[in-house]
Every structure is written in C-alpha cells, then in structure tokens.
Amino acid sequence: MQYAHGEFIITRCGDAVLTQAYGPWNRECVNSFASEYRTLSECLHGKAWCDIVSVVGESLLIPDAEALLHERVASVNPIGLTHVALVMGESSVRATTQAQLKRVYRDTSIDYIFVDSIEDAVDWLSSKGFSVDKDGIDLHREKVAMKL
C-alpha cells in the first residue's frame, strides 16, 4: 500500500463544502479526501449543495488519481452536488491543472466555473441560490493559515 501524496483541508460552510487542495495527489490521497468529504457533506445529501475548491501551487493529479476523482465526483452529483467554483491560485502549471479539472467534471451535470478568489466563488454560488456561511469561510481560512 502506498502512502497518500497530496494534502487537503475541508470545511462545510452552509450549503458549500470548501476545500483547500495541495498537490500533487495520488489515489490514496483521493480516497482519503473522499472519505472526509463524505463525512462533512452527509447532512447535505438529498438537497442541492455546492463546492468551492481552492488550488494553489503545483496541484496536479497523477492519471489514476484524476480518473478516481472523476468517479467520486460523478457519484455525488446524483445525490445533490450541482455547482463547483474552482479558485485558481498562483501556479506554474495552472493551464494543466485547469485541463485536469475540466476532465474531472466532464460528463457530469455539475455546473462549474474557474474564478480568481473565494469572494468571486461566493458571489457566483450566491447568484445560483446557495447560502455560503461567511463564518465558515473565516474558520476555513484560519485552518489554512495554521498549516502555513
């Protein structure tokens, strides 16, 4: 068994699950992420919810991890995940990361957008009718800052 390569921080913020992703990710990291994500999102299952995914640095997925993440995303779409805002931070591989993420959401009915900030993500998701808890975002930012 391989060790997980890649890291993440997840926080539920109202109708949104906010993820900070540090890559690159392998399959083990995707499985660990999916397990923690499921625990945090269970109370949202059966109604529409959204994600904010923030990627910074060299956040890439090795090919089998990309395929597995696509499977995991596709499996939560029918139980309520309908919108995803992808916050793209500074990265020397930004175009590659965006291409990978487009493939992850391909063939799902999830509406997604690439944005430059969490505020842009909240604005877009709010315009789609989601309630994103600002206190939850502040908590998430504190968790991210503690990691630095």
Short mmCIF file of C-alpha atoms in Angstrom, two decimals:
data_model
loop_
_atom_site.label_atom_id
_atom_site.label_comp_id
_atom_site.label_asym_id
_atom_site.label_seq_id
_atom_site.Cartn_x
_atom_site.Cartn_y
_atom_site.Cartn_z
CA MET A 1 0.00 0.00 0.00
CA GLN A 2 1.28 3.44 -0.93
CA TYR A 3 1.14 6.46 1.31
CA ALA A 4 -1.14 9.36 0.44
CA HIS A 5 0.64 12.05 -1.52
CA GLY A 6 -1.08 15.41 -1.51
CA GLU A 7 -2.94 17.28 1.18
CA PHE A 8 -6.27 19.00 1.72
CA ILE A 9 -8.30 20.95 4.24
CA ILE A 10 -12.11 20.68 4.12
CA THR A 11 -14.72 22.83 5.86
CA ARG A 12 -18.50 22.88 5.44
CA CYS A 13 -19.82 26.44 5.07
CA GLY A 14 -23.63 26.34 4.88
CA ASP A 15 -24.64 24.86 1.52
CA ALA A 16 -20.98 24.73 0.45
CA VAL A 17 -18.09 22.39 1.10
CA LEU A 18 -14.85 24.37 0.88
CA THR A 19 -11.64 22.52 0.03
CA GLN A 20 -8.06 23.77 0.01
CA ALA A 21 -6.03 21.38 -2.16
CA TYR A 22 -2.28 20.98 -2.07
CA GLY A 23 -0.87 18.64 -4.68
CA PRO A 24 0.13 16.63 -6.46
CA TRP A 25 -2.42 13.98 -5.44
CA ASN A 26 -2.24 10.22 -5.81
CA ARG A 27 -5.07 7.64 -5.48
CA GLU A 28 -4.56 7.25 -1.75
CA CYS A 29 -4.98 10.98 -1.24
CA VAL A 30 -8.17 10.98 -3.37
CA ASN A 31 -9.56 8.11 -1.27
CA SER A 32 -8.71 9.92 1.96
CA PHE A 33 -10.26 13.12 0.63
CA ALA A 34 -13.42 11.29 -0.49
CA SER A 35 -13.85 9.74 2.95
CA GLU A 36 -13.51 13.05 4.80
CA TYR A 37 -15.65 14.85 2.20
CA ARG A 38 -18.43 12.27 2.59
CA THR A 39 -18.45 12.76 6.37
CA LEU A 40 -18.73 16.54 6.05
CA SER A 41 -21.29 16.51 3.24
CA GLU A 42 -23.67 13.79 4.53
CA CYS A 43 -26.03 16.35 6.07
CA LEU A 44 -26.38 17.93 2.61
CA HIS A 45 -27.22 14.71 0.72
CA GLY A 46 -30.65 14.78 -0.87
CA LYS A 47 -30.68 18.54 -1.45
CA ALA A 48 -28.63 20.75 -3.75
CA TRP A 49 -25.21 21.78 -2.48
CA CYS A 50 -22.07 23.30 -3.92
CA ASP A 51 -18.30 23.16 -3.61
CA ILE A 52 -15.58 25.76 -3.53
CA VAL A 53 -12.25 24.18 -4.40
CA SER A 54 -9.13 26.29 -3.98
CA VAL A 55 -5.93 25.05 -5.62
CA VAL A 56 -2.57 26.67 -5.05
CA GLY A 57 0.86 25.77 -6.32
CA GLU A 58 1.54 22.57 -8.23
CA SER A 59 -1.85 20.98 -7.62
CA LEU A 60 -1.81 18.18 -10.14
CA LEU A 61 -3.39 14.74 -10.19
CA ILE A 62 -1.46 11.71 -11.35
CA PRO A 63 -3.53 9.97 -14.08
CA ASP A 64 -5.09 7.23 -11.95
CA ALA A 65 -5.92 9.79 -9.23
CA GLU A 66 -7.62 12.00 -11.84
CA ALA A 67 -9.76 9.07 -13.00
CA LEU A 68 -10.67 8.15 -9.43
CA LEU A 69 -11.57 11.75 -8.53
CA HIS A 70 -13.82 11.88 -11.60
CA GLU A 71 -15.59 8.72 -10.38
CA ARG A 72 -16.01 10.16 -6.87
CA VAL A 73 -17.34 13.49 -8.18
CA ALA A 74 -19.74 11.72 -10.55
CA SER A 75 -21.06 9.63 -7.63
CA VAL A 76 -22.06 12.66 -5.51
CA ASN A 77 -23.67 14.55 -8.40
CA PRO A 78 -26.90 12.47 -8.30
CA ILE A 79 -27.27 12.98 -4.53
CA GLY A 80 -27.03 16.76 -4.67
CA LEU A 81 -23.71 18.30 -5.77
CA THR A 82 -24.74 20.66 -8.58
CA HIS A 83 -22.24 23.56 -8.69
CA VAL A 84 -18.49 23.93 -8.18
CA ALA A 85 -16.40 27.11 -8.11
CA LEU A 86 -12.73 26.40 -8.70
CA VAL A 87 -10.43 29.06 -7.26
CA MET A 88 -7.18 29.05 -9.18
CA GLY A 89 -4.22 30.41 -7.24
CA GLU A 90 -0.69 31.15 -8.37
CA SER A 91 0.85 28.19 -10.13
CA SER A 92 3.39 27.44 -12.85
CA VAL A 93 1.09 24.60 -14.01
CA ARG A 94 -2.23 26.50 -13.95
CA ALA A 95 -3.25 25.55 -17.51
CA THR A 96 -2.55 21.86 -16.87
CA THR A 97 -4.45 21.95 -13.57
CA GLN A 98 -7.44 23.58 -15.29
CA ALA A 99 -7.38 20.95 -18.05
CA GLN A 100 -7.34 18.16 -15.46
CA LEU A 101 -10.22 19.70 -13.51
CA LYS A 102 -12.27 20.10 -16.69
CA ARG A 103 -11.85 16.35 -17.26
CA VAL A 104 -12.85 15.63 -13.65
CA TYR A 105 -16.20 17.42 -14.15
CA ARG A 106 -16.72 16.25 -17.75
CA ASP A 107 -19.72 14.00 -18.34
CA THR A 108 -21.44 15.15 -15.14
CA SER A 109 -24.29 17.63 -14.88
CA ILE A 110 -22.27 19.75 -12.44
CA ASP A 111 -22.07 23.41 -13.42
CA TYR A 112 -18.55 24.68 -12.73
CA ILE A 113 -16.57 27.87 -13.15
CA PHE A 114 -12.94 28.95 -12.72
CA VAL A 115 -12.53 32.07 -10.58
CA ASP A 116 -9.67 34.04 -9.03
CA SER A 117 -10.83 34.32 -5.41
CA ILE A 118 -13.07 32.78 -2.78
CA GLU A 119 -15.11 36.02 -2.86
CA ASP A 120 -15.73 35.51 -6.59
CA ALA A 121 -16.75 31.93 -5.84
CA VAL A 122 -19.19 33.02 -3.11
CA ASP A 123 -20.69 35.68 -5.40
CA TRP A 124 -21.26 33.16 -8.20
CA LEU A 125 -22.69 30.49 -5.91
CA SER A 126 -24.93 33.02 -4.13
CA SER A 127 -26.29 34.07 -7.53
CA LYS A 128 -27.23 30.40 -8.05
CA GLY A 129 -29.25 30.41 -4.81
CA PHE A 130 -26.76 28.82 -2.40
CA SER A 131 -26.18 30.03 1.15
CA VAL A 132 -22.47 30.16 1.87
CA ASP A 133 -21.66 30.76 5.54
CA LYS A 134 -19.12 33.59 5.92
CA ASP A 135 -18.13 32.43 9.43
CA GLY A 136 -17.36 29.01 7.98
CA ILE A 137 -15.14 30.62 5.36
CA ASP A 138 -13.30 32.54 8.10
CA LEU A 139 -12.81 29.27 10.03
CA HIS A 140 -11.52 27.60 6.88
CA ARG A 141 -9.06 30.45 6.27
CA GLU A 142 -7.82 30.08 9.86
CA LYS A 143 -7.21 26.35 9.31
CA VAL A 144 -5.32 27.12 6.09
CA ALA A 145 -3.24 29.82 7.80
CA MET A 146 -2.31 27.41 10.60
CA LYS A 147 -0.94 24.98 8.01
CA LEU A 148 1.41 27.60 6.57
#
